Coordinates of C-alpha atoms and ligand atoms in Angstrom, one line a residue:
X47 CA -43.0 -44.6 40.7
X48 CA -43.0 -41.1 42.2
X49 CA -43.8 -39.1 39.0
X50 CA -46.7 -36.9 38.4
X51 CA -47.2 -36.3 34.7
X52 CA -50.4 -34.4 34.8
X53 CA -49.5 -30.7 35.2
X54 CA -49.4 -28.3 32.3
X55 CA -46.9 -25.5 32.2
X56 CA -49.5 -23.1 33.6
X57 CA -50.5 -25.5 36.4
X58 CA -46.9 -26.1 37.4
X59 CA -46.2 -22.3 37.3
X60 CA -49.2 -21.7 39.5
X61 CA -48.0 -24.2 42.0
X62 CA -44.5 -22.8 42.1
X63 CA -45.8 -19.3 42.6
X64 CA -48.4 -20.3 45.3
X65 CA -46.0 -22.5 47.3
X66 CA -42.7 -20.8 46.9
X67 CA -42.9 -17.5 45.0
X68 CA -45.8 -15.5 46.4
X69 CA -44.0 -13.9 49.3
X70 CA -41.6 -12.3 46.8
X71 CA -44.3 -10.4 45.0
X72 CA -42.7 -7.0 45.7
X73 CA -39.4 -7.8 44.1
X74 CA -41.3 -9.5 41.2
X75 CA -43.2 -6.2 40.6
X76 CA -40.0 -4.2 40.8
X77 CA -38.4 -6.5 38.3
X78 CA -41.4 -6.2 36.0
X79 CA -41.2 -2.4 36.2
X80 CA -37.6 -2.5 35.1
X81 CA -38.5 -4.9 32.3
X82 CA -41.2 -2.5 31.1
X83 CA -38.6 0.3 31.2
X84 CA -36.3 -1.9 29.0
X85 CA -39.1 -2.6 26.6
X86 CA -40.0 1.1 26.4
X87 CA -36.4 2.3 25.8
X88 CA -35.8 -0.4 23.1
X89 CA -39.1 0.6 21.3
X90 CA -37.8 4.2 21.1
X91 CA -34.8 3.3 18.9
X92 CA -36.7 3.1 15.6
X93 CA -38.4 6.4 16.2
X94 CA -35.1 8.1 17.0
X95 CA -33.7 6.7 13.7
X96 CA -36.7 8.1 11.8
X97 CA -36.2 11.4 13.6
X98 CA -32.5 11.4 12.7
X99 CA -33.2 10.9 9.0
X100 CA -35.7 13.8 9.2
X101 CA -33.1 16.1 10.8
X102 CA -30.5 15.1 8.2
X103 CA -32.9 15.8 5.4
X104 CA -33.7 19.2 6.9
X105 CA -29.9 19.7 7.6
X106 CA -31.0 21.0 11.0
X107 CA -27.8 21.0 13.2
X108 CA -29.5 21.8 16.5
X109 CA -31.7 18.7 16.0
X110 CA -28.8 16.5 14.8
X111 CA -26.6 17.3 17.8
X112 CA -29.5 16.4 20.1
X113 CA -29.9 12.8 18.7
X114 CA -26.5 11.2 19.8
X115 CA -27.0 12.7 23.3
X116 CA -30.5 11.2 23.5
X117 CA -29.3 7.8 22.3
X118 CA -26.5 7.7 24.9
X119 CA -29.0 8.6 27.6
X120 CA -31.4 5.9 26.3
X121 CA -28.6 3.2 26.5
X122 CA -27.6 4.3 30.0
X123 CA -31.2 3.9 31.2
X124 CA -31.7 0.6 29.4
X125 CA -28.3 -0.7 30.6
X126 CA -29.0 0.1 34.3
X127 CA -32.6 -1.4 34.0
X128 CA -31.2 -4.5 32.4
X129 CA -28.6 -5.0 35.2
X130 CA -31.2 -4.5 38.0
X131 CA -33.8 -6.7 36.3
X132 CA -31.3 -9.6 35.8
X133 CA -30.1 -9.4 39.4
X134 CA -33.6 -9.3 40.8
X135 CA -35.0 -12.1 38.6
X136 CA -32.0 -14.4 39.2
X137 CA -32.1 -13.8 43.0
X138 CA -35.9 -14.5 43.0
X139 CA -35.6 -17.7 40.9
X140 CA -32.6 -19.0 42.9
X141 CA -34.6 -18.4 46.1
X142 CA -37.6 -20.3 44.8
X143 CA -35.3 -23.1 43.5
X144 CA -33.5 -23.4 46.8
X145 CA -36.9 -23.9 48.5
X146 CA -38.0 -26.5 46.0
X147 CA -34.7 -28.3 46.3
X148 CA -34.9 -28.3 50.0
X149 CA -38.4 -29.7 50.2
X150 CA -37.6 -32.3 47.5
X151 CA -34.6 -33.5 49.5
X152 CA -36.6 -33.5 52.7
X153 CA -39.4 -35.6 51.1
X154 CA -37.1 -38.1 49.4
X155 CA -35.1 -38.6 52.6
X156 CA -38.3 -39.5 54.4
X157 CA -39.4 -42.1 51.9
X158 CA -39.6 -45.7 52.9
X159 CA -36.4 -47.7 52.5
X160 CA -37.9 -50.2 50.0
X161 CA -39.0 -47.3 47.8
X162 CA -35.6 -45.6 48.0
X163 CA -33.8 -48.8 47.1
X164 CA -36.1 -49.3 44.1
X165 CA -35.4 -45.8 42.7
X166 CA -31.6 -46.0 43.1
X167 CA -29.5 -43.3 44.7
X168 CA -28.2 -41.9 41.4
X169 CA -31.7 -41.3 40.2
X170 CA -32.6 -39.4 43.3
X171 CA -29.4 -37.3 42.9
X172 CA -30.3 -36.5 39.3
X173 CA -33.7 -35.4 40.4
X174 CA -32.4 -33.1 43.1
X175 CA -29.7 -31.6 41.0
X176 CA -30.7 -31.9 37.3
X177 CA -34.4 -31.7 37.2
X178 CA -34.4 -28.7 39.6
X179 CA -31.9 -27.1 37.3
X180 CA -34.2 -27.5 34.3
X181 CA -36.9 -25.9 36.3
X182 CA -34.6 -23.0 37.1
X183 CA -33.8 -22.5 33.4
X184 CA -37.5 -22.5 32.5
X185 CA -38.3 -20.1 35.3
X186 CA -35.6 -17.6 34.3
X187 CA -36.6 -17.8 30.7
X188 CA -40.3 -17.4 31.4
X189 CA -39.8 -14.3 33.6
X190 CA -37.4 -12.7 31.1
X191 CA -39.2 -13.7 27.9
X192 CA -42.8 -13.4 29.0
X193 CA -42.5 -9.8 30.3
X194 CA -39.3 -8.2 29.0
X195 CA -39.3 -9.7 25.5
X196 CA -43.1 -9.6 25.1
X197 CA -43.3 -6.0 26.2
X198 CA -40.3 -5.2 24.0
X199 CA -42.1 -6.7 21.0
X200 CA -45.4 -4.9 21.9
X201 CA -43.4 -1.6 22.2
X202 CA -41.7 -2.2 18.8
X203 CA -45.0 -3.1 17.2
X204 CA -46.5 0.2 18.5
X205 CA -43.5 2.0 17.1
X206 CA -44.0 0.3 13.8
X207 CA -47.6 1.3 13.7
X208 CA -46.6 4.9 14.7
X209 CA -44.1 4.9 11.8
X210 CA -46.2 3.2 9.1
X211 CA -49.4 1.3 9.9
X212 CA -49.6 -0.6 6.6
X213 CA -46.1 -2.0 6.9
X214 CA -46.9 -2.9 10.5
X215 CA -50.0 -4.8 9.5
X216 CA -48.0 -6.9 7.0
X217 CA -45.5 -7.9 9.7
X218 CA -48.3 -8.8 12.2
X219 CA -49.9 -11.1 9.6
X220 CA -46.7 -13.0 8.9
X221 CA -45.5 -13.8 12.4
X222 CA -48.5 -16.1 13.5
X223 CA -47.2 -18.5 10.9
X224 CA -44.6 -19.6 13.5
X225 CA -47.2 -20.8 16.0
X226 CA -47.8 -24.2 14.4
X227 CA -44.1 -25.4 14.4
X228 CA -43.5 -23.9 17.8
X229 CA -46.3 -26.0 19.4
X230 CA -45.3 -29.1 17.6
X231 CA -41.6 -28.8 18.5
X232 CA -42.6 -28.0 22.1
X233 CA -44.6 -31.2 22.5
X234 CA -41.7 -33.3 21.1
X235 CA -39.3 -31.4 23.5
X236 CA -41.3 -32.4 26.5
X237 CA -41.4 -36.1 25.7
X238 CA -37.7 -36.1 24.8
X239 CA -36.8 -34.2 27.9
X240 CA -38.6 -36.9 30.0
X241 CA -36.5 -39.6 28.2
X242 CA -33.3 -37.5 28.7
X243 CA -33.9 -37.1 32.4
X244 CA -34.6 -40.8 32.8
X245 CA -31.3 -41.6 31.2
X246 CA -29.4 -39.0 33.2
X247 CA -30.9 -40.7 36.3
X248 CA -29.7 -44.1 35.1
X249 CA -26.3 -42.9 34.2
X250 CA -25.9 -41.0 37.4
X251 CA -27.0 -44.1 39.4
X252 CA -24.4 -46.2 37.5
X253 CA -21.7 -43.6 38.3
X254 CA -22.6 -43.4 42.0
X255 CA -22.7 -47.2 42.3
X256 CA -19.4 -47.6 40.5
X257 CA -17.6 -45.3 42.9
X258 CA -19.3 -46.6 46.1
X259 CA -18.3 -50.1 45.0
X260 CA -14.8 -49.0 44.0
X261 CA -13.0 -51.5 46.2
X262 CA -14.8 -54.4 44.7
X263 CA -14.3 -53.1 41.2
X264 CA -10.5 -52.7 41.7
X265 CA -10.1 -56.0 43.5
X266 CA -11.9 -57.9 40.7
X267 CA -10.2 -55.7 38.1
X268 CA -13.5 -54.8 36.7
X269 CA -12.4 -51.3 35.5
X270 CA -12.6 -52.1 31.8
X271 CA -16.0 -53.9 32.2
X272 CA -17.4 -50.9 34.1
X273 CA -15.9 -48.6 31.5
X274 CA -17.7 -50.4 28.7
X275 CA -20.9 -50.3 30.6
X276 CA -20.5 -46.6 31.3
X277 CA -19.8 -46.0 27.7
X278 CA -23.1 -47.7 26.8
X279 CA -24.9 -45.4 29.2
X280 CA -23.1 -42.2 28.0
X281 CA -23.5 -43.2 24.4
X282 CA -27.3 -43.6 24.8
X283 CA -27.4 -40.3 26.7
X284 CA -25.4 -38.6 23.9
X285 CA -27.9 -39.8 21.3
X286 CA -30.9 -38.5 23.3
X287 CA -29.2 -35.1 24.0
X288 CA -28.4 -34.8 20.3
X289 CA -32.1 -35.5 19.5
X290 CA -33.2 -32.8 22.1
X291 CA -30.8 -30.3 20.6
X292 CA -31.8 -31.1 17.0
X293 CA -35.4 -30.8 17.9
X294 CA -34.9 -27.4 19.6
X295 CA -32.6 -26.3 16.7
X296 CA -35.5 -26.7 14.3
X297 CA -37.0 -23.5 15.7
X298 CA -34.2 -21.2 14.9
X299 CA -34.5 -21.6 11.1
X300 CA -38.3 -21.3 11.3
X301 CA -37.9 -17.9 13.1
X302 CA -35.2 -16.9 10.7
X303 CA -37.2 -17.6 7.6
X304 CA -40.3 -15.9 9.0
X305 CA -38.1 -12.9 9.8
X306 CA -36.8 -13.0 6.2
X307 CA -40.4 -13.1 4.8
X308 CA -41.4 -10.1 7.0
X309 CA -38.3 -8.0 5.9
X310 CA -38.9 -8.9 2.2
X311 CA -42.5 -8.0 2.5
X312 CA -41.6 -4.7 4.2
X313 CA -39.0 -3.8 1.5
X314 CA -41.5 -4.6 -1.3
X315 CA -44.3 -2.5 0.3
X316 CA -42.1 0.3 1.5
X317 CA -40.4 0.5 -1.9
X318 CA -43.7 0.9 -3.6
X319 CA -44.8 3.5 -1.0
X320 CA -41.6 5.5 -1.4
X321 CA -41.8 5.4 -5.2
X322 CA -45.4 6.6 -5.0
X323 CA -44.4 9.2 -2.5
X324 CA -46.6 8.0 0.4
X325 CA -43.6 7.1 2.6
X326 CA -40.1 8.4 3.4
X327 CA -36.7 6.8 3.6
X328 CA -36.6 7.8 7.3
X329 CA -39.8 5.9 8.0
X330 CA -38.4 2.9 6.1
X331 CA -35.1 2.9 8.0
X332 CA -36.8 3.2 11.3
X333 CA -39.1 0.4 10.4
X334 CA -36.4 -1.9 9.3
X335 CA -34.4 -1.2 12.4
X336 CA -37.5 -2.0 14.5
X337 CA -37.8 -5.3 12.6
X338 CA -34.1 -6.2 13.2
X339 CA -34.3 -5.3 16.9
X340 CA -37.4 -7.5 17.1
X341 CA -35.6 -10.6 15.8
X342 CA -33.9 -11.3 19.2
X343 CA -37.0 -11.1 21.4
X344 CA -39.2 -12.9 18.8
X345 CA -36.7 -15.7 18.6
X346 CA -36.5 -16.0 22.4
X347 CA -40.3 -16.1 22.6
X348 CA -40.4 -18.7 19.8
X349 CA -38.0 -21.0 21.6
X350 CA -39.6 -20.4 25.0
X351 CA -42.2 -23.0 24.5
X352 CA -39.6 -25.8 24.2
X353 CA -37.8 -24.7 27.3
X354 CA -41.1 -24.5 29.1
X355 CA -42.1 -28.0 28.1
X356 CA -38.8 -29.3 29.3
X357 CA -39.1 -27.4 32.5
X358 CA -42.6 -28.7 33.0
X359 CA -41.5 -32.3 32.5
X360 CA -38.9 -31.7 35.2
X361 CA -41.4 -30.0 37.4
X362 CA -43.7 -33.0 37.2
X363 CA -40.9 -35.3 38.4
X364 CA -39.8 -32.9 41.1
X365 CA -43.4 -32.4 42.4
X366 CA -44.0 -36.1 42.2
X367 CA -41.0 -36.5 44.6
X368 CA -42.2 -33.7 46.9
X369 CA -45.7 -35.2 47.1
X370 CA -44.5 -38.7 47.8
X371 CA -45.2 -39.8 51.3
X372 CA -43.8 -42.5 53.5
X373 CA -46.2 -45.3 54.2
X374 CA -44.6 -45.9 57.6
X375 CA -45.9 -43.1 59.8
X376 CA -46.8 -42.6 63.4
X377 CA -50.3 -43.6 64.4
X378 CA -52.2 -40.8 66.2
X379 CA -52.0 -42.9 69.5
X380 CA -48.4 -44.0 69.1
X381 CA -46.7 -44.1 72.5
X382 CA -43.4 -42.4 73.3
X383 CA -41.2 -44.9 75.1
X384 CA -38.1 -43.7 76.8
X385 CA -36.3 -47.0 77.4
X386 CA -37.0 -50.5 76.2
X387 CA -36.3 -53.7 78.1
X388 CA -35.5 -55.4 74.8
X389 CA -37.9 -58.4 74.4
X390 CA -38.6 -58.8 70.7
X391 CA -41.4 -61.0 69.1
X392 CA -41.9 -61.6 65.4
X393 CA -45.4 -63.0 65.0
X394 CA -46.5 -64.7 61.7
X395 CA -44.5 -62.2 59.7
X396 CA -45.0 -62.2 55.9
X397 CA -43.3 -59.6 53.8
X398 CA -42.6 -59.4 50.1
X399 CA -41.0 -56.5 48.1
X400 CA -43.5 -55.0 45.7
X401 CA -41.6 -56.0 42.6
X402 CA -41.2 -59.7 43.7
X403 CA -43.6 -62.5 43.6
X404 CA -41.8 -64.6 46.2
X405 CA -42.1 -63.6 49.8
X406 CA -38.8 -62.3 51.3
X407 CA -40.1 -63.5 54.7
X408 CA -42.6 -66.3 54.9
X409 CA -44.4 -66.8 58.2
X410 CA -41.7 -65.9 60.6
X411 CA -42.3 -66.6 64.3
X412 CA -39.5 -65.7 66.7
X413 CA -39.1 -64.7 70.3
X414 CA -36.0 -63.0 71.6
X415 CA -35.6 -62.4 75.3
X416 CA -34.2 -59.1 76.7
X417 CA -30.4 -59.2 77.0
X418 CA -30.1 -62.3 74.8
X419 CA -27.6 -62.4 71.9
X420 CA -28.9 -64.3 69.0
X421 CA -27.4 -64.9 65.5
X422 CA -29.2 -65.0 62.2
X423 CA -27.5 -66.9 59.5
X424 CA -28.5 -68.1 56.0
X425 CA -27.5 -67.9 52.4
X426 CA -27.6 -64.5 50.7
X427 CA -31.2 -63.5 49.9
X428 CA -32.6 -65.6 52.7
X429 CA -34.2 -62.6 54.4
X430 CA -31.8 -61.6 57.1
X431 CA -31.7 -57.9 56.3
X432 CA -35.4 -57.8 55.7
X433 CA -36.0 -59.1 59.2
X434 CA -33.9 -56.3 60.7
X435 CA -35.5 -53.7 58.5
X436 CA -38.9 -54.7 59.8
X437 CA -37.6 -54.4 63.4
X438 CA -36.6 -50.8 62.7
X439 CA -39.8 -50.2 60.8
X440 CA -38.1 -49.2 57.6
X441 CA -41.2 -50.8 56.2
X442 CA -44.1 -52.7 57.7
X443 CA -44.9 -56.4 57.3
X444 CA -47.5 -57.4 54.7
X445 CA -49.1 -59.4 57.5
X446 CA -48.2 -60.3 61.1
X447 CA -46.8 -58.2 63.9
X448 CA -43.5 -57.2 65.4
X449 CA -43.6 -56.4 69.1
X450 CA -41.1 -55.0 71.5
X451 CA -41.7 -55.6 75.2
X452 CA -45.2 -56.8 74.2
X453 CA -46.1 -53.6 72.3
X454 CA -46.8 -53.6 68.6
X455 CA -44.3 -51.5 66.8
X456 CA -47.2 -49.7 65.1
X457 CA -48.2 -48.3 68.5
X458 CA -44.7 -47.0 69.4
X459 CA -43.5 -43.6 68.1
X460 CA -41.0 -44.3 65.3
X461 CA -38.6 -41.8 66.8
X462 CA -38.5 -43.6 70.2
X463 CA -38.3 -47.0 68.5
X464 CA -35.2 -46.0 66.4
X465 CA -33.6 -44.1 69.4
X466 CA -33.5 -47.5 71.2
X467 CA -31.9 -49.5 68.5
X468 CA -28.4 -49.1 67.1
X469 CA -26.9 -50.8 64.1
X470 CA -23.2 -51.5 63.4
X471 CA -23.0 -52.7 59.9
X472 CA -20.4 -53.9 57.4
X473 CA -20.4 -50.7 55.4
X474 CA -19.3 -48.1 58.0
X475 CA -20.4 -44.8 56.8
X476 CA -18.3 -41.9 58.1
X477 CA -19.4 -38.5 57.2
X478 CA -17.3 -35.4 56.4
X479 CA -16.6 -33.9 59.8
X480 CA -14.5 -34.4 62.9
X481 CA -14.1 -37.7 64.7
X482 CA -16.3 -36.3 67.6
X483 CA -19.0 -35.3 65.1
X484 CA -19.0 -38.8 63.7
X485 CA -19.3 -40.4 67.0
X486 CA -22.0 -38.0 68.0
X487 CA -23.8 -38.5 64.7
X488 CA -26.9 -40.1 66.2
X489 CA -26.8 -38.0 69.3
X490 CA -26.4 -34.3 68.4
X491 CA -26.4 -33.0 72.0
X492 CA -23.8 -35.4 73.3
X493 CA -21.2 -34.1 75.8
X494 CA -17.6 -34.4 74.8
X495 CA -17.0 -36.5 78.0
X496 CA -19.6 -39.0 76.9
X497 CA -18.2 -39.1 73.4
X498 CA -14.8 -39.9 74.8
X499 CA -16.1 -42.5 77.2
X500 CA -18.0 -44.3 74.3
X501 CA -14.8 -44.2 72.3
X502 CA -12.9 -45.8 75.2
X503 CA -15.5 -48.5 75.5
X504 CA -15.2 -49.1 71.7
X505 CA -11.4 -49.2 72.2
X506 CA -11.1 -46.3 69.8
X507 CA -9.7 -43.7 72.2
X508 CA -6.1 -44.8 71.8
X509 CA -5.9 -44.4 68.1
X510 CA -8.1 -41.2 68.1
X511 CA -5.6 -39.6 70.5
X512 CA -2.8 -40.3 68.1
X513 CA -4.6 -38.5 65.2
X514 CA -3.2 -35.0 64.3
X515 CA -6.0 -33.1 66.1
X516 CA -7.3 -36.0 68.3
X517 CA -11.1 -35.9 68.5
X518 CA -11.2 -32.8 66.4
X519 CA -9.4 -34.4 63.4
X520 CA -11.4 -34.0 60.2
X521 CA -12.4 -37.3 58.5
X522 CA -12.6 -37.3 54.7
X523 CA -15.9 -37.8 52.9
X524 CA -15.8 -41.5 53.5
X525 CA -13.2 -41.7 56.2
X526 CA -10.6 -42.7 53.7
X527 CA -7.7 -41.8 56.0
X528 CA -8.6 -44.5 58.6
X529 CA -8.2 -48.2 58.5
X530 CA -11.2 -50.5 58.2
X531 CA -10.9 -51.6 61.8
X532 CA -10.6 -48.0 63.0
X533 CA -13.6 -46.9 61.0
X534 CA -15.5 -49.8 62.5
X535 CA -14.5 -48.8 66.0
X536 CA -15.8 -45.3 65.4
X537 CA -19.1 -46.8 64.3
X538 CA -19.2 -48.9 67.4
X539 CA -18.5 -45.8 69.6
X540 CA -21.4 -44.2 67.8
X541 CA -23.7 -47.1 68.7
X542 CA -22.5 -47.1 72.3
X543 CA -23.2 -43.4 72.7
X544 CA -26.8 -44.1 71.9
X545 CA -26.9 -46.6 74.8
X546 CA -29.5 -48.7 72.9
X547 CA -31.5 -51.5 74.5
X548 CA -31.3 -53.3 71.2
X549 CA -28.1 -53.7 69.2
X550 CA -27.9 -55.0 65.7
X551 CA -24.6 -56.2 64.3
X552 CA -25.0 -56.5 60.6
X553 CA -21.8 -58.4 59.5
X554 CA -19.7 -55.7 61.1
X555 CA -16.5 -57.6 60.8
X556 CA -16.9 -59.0 57.3
X557 CA -14.6 -56.5 55.6
X558 CA -11.8 -56.8 58.2
X559 CA -8.7 -58.9 58.2
X560 CA -8.8 -61.8 60.7
X561 CA -6.6 -60.0 63.3
X562 CA -8.7 -56.9 63.3
X563 CA -11.8 -59.1 63.2
X564 CA -10.8 -61.0 66.4
X565 CA -10.2 -57.7 68.3
X566 CA -13.4 -56.1 67.2
X567 CA -15.3 -59.3 68.1
X568 CA -14.0 -59.0 71.7
X569 CA -15.2 -55.4 71.8
X570 CA -18.6 -56.3 70.4
X571 CA -19.1 -59.1 72.8
X572 CA -18.4 -56.8 75.7
X573 CA -20.8 -54.1 74.5
X574 CA -23.5 -56.7 73.8
X575 CA -23.8 -57.5 77.6
X576 CA -27.1 -56.3 79.0
X577 CA -28.4 -55.6 75.5
X578 CA -30.6 -57.6 73.2
X579 CA -28.2 -58.3 70.4
X580 CA -29.0 -59.6 66.9
X581 CA -26.0 -60.6 64.9
X582 CA -26.5 -61.0 61.2
X583 CA -23.8 -63.2 59.7
X584 CA -22.7 -64.5 56.4
X585 CA -19.6 -66.0 57.9
X586 CA -20.4 -68.6 60.4
X587 CA -17.1 -68.0 62.2
X588 CA -18.7 -64.9 63.6
X589 CA -21.4 -66.7 65.4
X590 CA -20.1 -70.2 66.4
X591 CA -20.1 -69.1 70.1
X592 CA -23.7 -67.9 70.1
X593 CA -26.2 -69.8 72.2
X594 CA -29.0 -69.5 69.7
X595 CA -28.5 -69.4 66.0
X596 CA -31.4 -69.0 63.7
X597 CA -31.0 -70.5 60.2
X598 CA -33.0 -68.7 57.6
X599 CA -33.7 -70.3 54.2
X600 CA -35.8 -68.6 51.5
X601 CA -37.6 -66.4 54.0
X602 CA -38.4 -69.3 56.4
X603 CA -36.8 -70.3 59.7
X604 CA -35.4 -73.7 58.8
X605 CA -33.6 -74.5 62.1
X606 CA -32.7 -73.0 65.6
X607 CA -30.0 -74.2 67.9
X608 CA -26.4 -73.7 68.9
X609 CA -23.5 -74.5 66.6
X610 CA -23.1 -78.1 67.5
X611 CA -26.8 -78.8 67.5
X612 CA -27.2 -77.2 64.1
X613 CA -24.3 -79.2 62.6
X614 CA -26.4 -82.3 63.7
X615 CA -29.8 -81.3 62.6
X616 CA -29.6 -78.7 59.9
X617 CA -28.4 -79.8 56.5
X618 CA -28.3 -76.2 55.3
X619 CA -26.2 -75.1 58.2
X620 CA -23.9 -78.1 57.7
X621 CA -23.5 -77.2 54.1
X622 CA -22.7 -73.5 54.9
X623 CA -20.2 -74.7 57.6
X624 CA -18.5 -77.1 55.1
X625 CA -18.3 -74.3 52.5
X626 CA -16.6 -72.1 55.0
X627 CA -14.3 -74.8 56.4
X628 CA -15.8 -74.6 59.8
X629 CA -16.3 -77.6 62.0
Ligands
LIG962 P1 -30.2 -61.4 53.0 O1 -30.0 -60.2 54.0 O2 -30.4 -62.7 53.8 O3 -29.2 -61.4 52.0 P2 -32.5 -59.9 52.1 O4 -33.4 -59.7 53.3 O5 -31.7 -58.8 51.6 O6 -31.6 -61.2 52.3 O7 -33.4 -60.4 50.9 C1 -34.5 -61.3 50.9 C2 -35.2 -61.4 49.6 O8 -35.8 -60.1 49.3 C3 -34.3 -61.7 48.4 O9 -35.0 -62.5 47.5 C4 -34.0 -60.3 47.8 O10 -33.8 -60.5 46.4 C5 -35.2 -59.6 48.1 N1 -35.0 -58.1 48.3 C6 -34.2 -57.6 49.2 N2 -34.2 -56.2 49.2 C7 -35.0 -55.9 48.1 C8 -35.4 -54.7 47.5 N3 -35.0 -53.5 48.0 N4 -36.3 -54.8 46.5 C9 -36.7 -56.0 46.0 N5 -36.3 -57.2 46.5 C10 -35.5 -57.1 47.6

């Protein structure tokens, strides 16, 4: 959905450089200078060997003693240059990758809710961590191989020509044989890499969902079922990874065999030249060492294409994510509204999710008066959450309008709309941080006094004060060290602190035991006063006291009334009540 598969390796590299790398040109140049120094010092080895043979033949002691000193000096220079180059290139690539990761995260976070739901969280996670990592590998390899190894090879070829041009020519003719398999294997790597990333995404989505639904899994004793499913995912992934590795491994023997052909050819030619007296053993030894030194960089360059193709497949997915834009955006004339009264109208609303043929909401007309508390009930899938999502403009209706205080949502700034609405839902998300941080989550500049008074109103102050560090107590990643009721009270305090004109209670008590539920219900009804409140409920017991209950059925309003009226006139409501033993 948010892939772009059009860029070639060169195009993706250009984009990376233009958007993220260009300002680091200076360190890039310095790294290249070090790489050229590495290439130059490496290319000198064969010549030193030839020189050593010559000195040995001449039995010239003053020349012989000079050679080890020179070699040590050479290795010192090369070692230092290697160190500097590695540090500079890795720092550069990490900096570029950090920027890419950050803009990808930023773009994905701003996507519309329906798109995010369709992609699945684990997939997004795989994109941000894995794909970006593949890009990093490809970038490091390209920088290192394209300059350092290529220059080293060029340097070695120059040395070879300097030592013996006929042998050098023979080598140069053999190596292009590798191009055909390299290109073929590269292409296969790219398509396999796409497949692999898709599977990593799916597996990662499965893992994320398993752990976020851990309570359900444990309570239904689904561990073994999940385990089996996980194994199917991992097994499939294993097969694809083995394919990727086997494809890539095909290159090593190709490079090895071509190296073997080159060395055999050189021995044959050199042997003939030495026998006929046109070449020396020194030249031959220097030449063979040049060939052996060249094996490493030649192999790295040979396998570079595969890594590049994999990196490009990842870059296409990453840039697809970075380029994706939310459809819900502020209109140029959108108004900033400080406070709402809280009148809400849904007018002729039709909405259907892009992958469904049936409308999730089908011609909804509903007026809610400021300060009113209404309840929305209906079977699962009847459209309750979709209704709320439209009110928050998580997405826009296919047709029809949502208005607050007579103003179309499309003409209100999204930030001011969302500032005036707070949700307390069944899955209370507490973030890693202190209790205060969690209450102030939607209100970064809140004063401690206000945080505490919201907590008092949510009746959370008492238990917070008993925590080891009071309001400064750290809460685990998902607030695991608090009870369900306590977590819910923190969520309520968070909503109160925003002082919203509109409050949405999305089954906030559904995961609580009945004692905790009764207490929370009292708190909720006290904070609902003077606010437009929409209660979404699966369980009718939550809403039997409401003056107005809307019954949704398959995206349509099938009845409106209070509990007693609905028991009379709505067969669906009656059925739901019977199922839940409510009279
Ligand atoms: P409820 O909150 O009453 O359970 P929803 O508003 O979640 O109902 O769903 C209404 C309809 O829209 C259902 O048919 C559901 O399958 C569908 N739906 C909900 N969310 C999505 C989504 N992210 N993608 C596709 N279809 C969805």
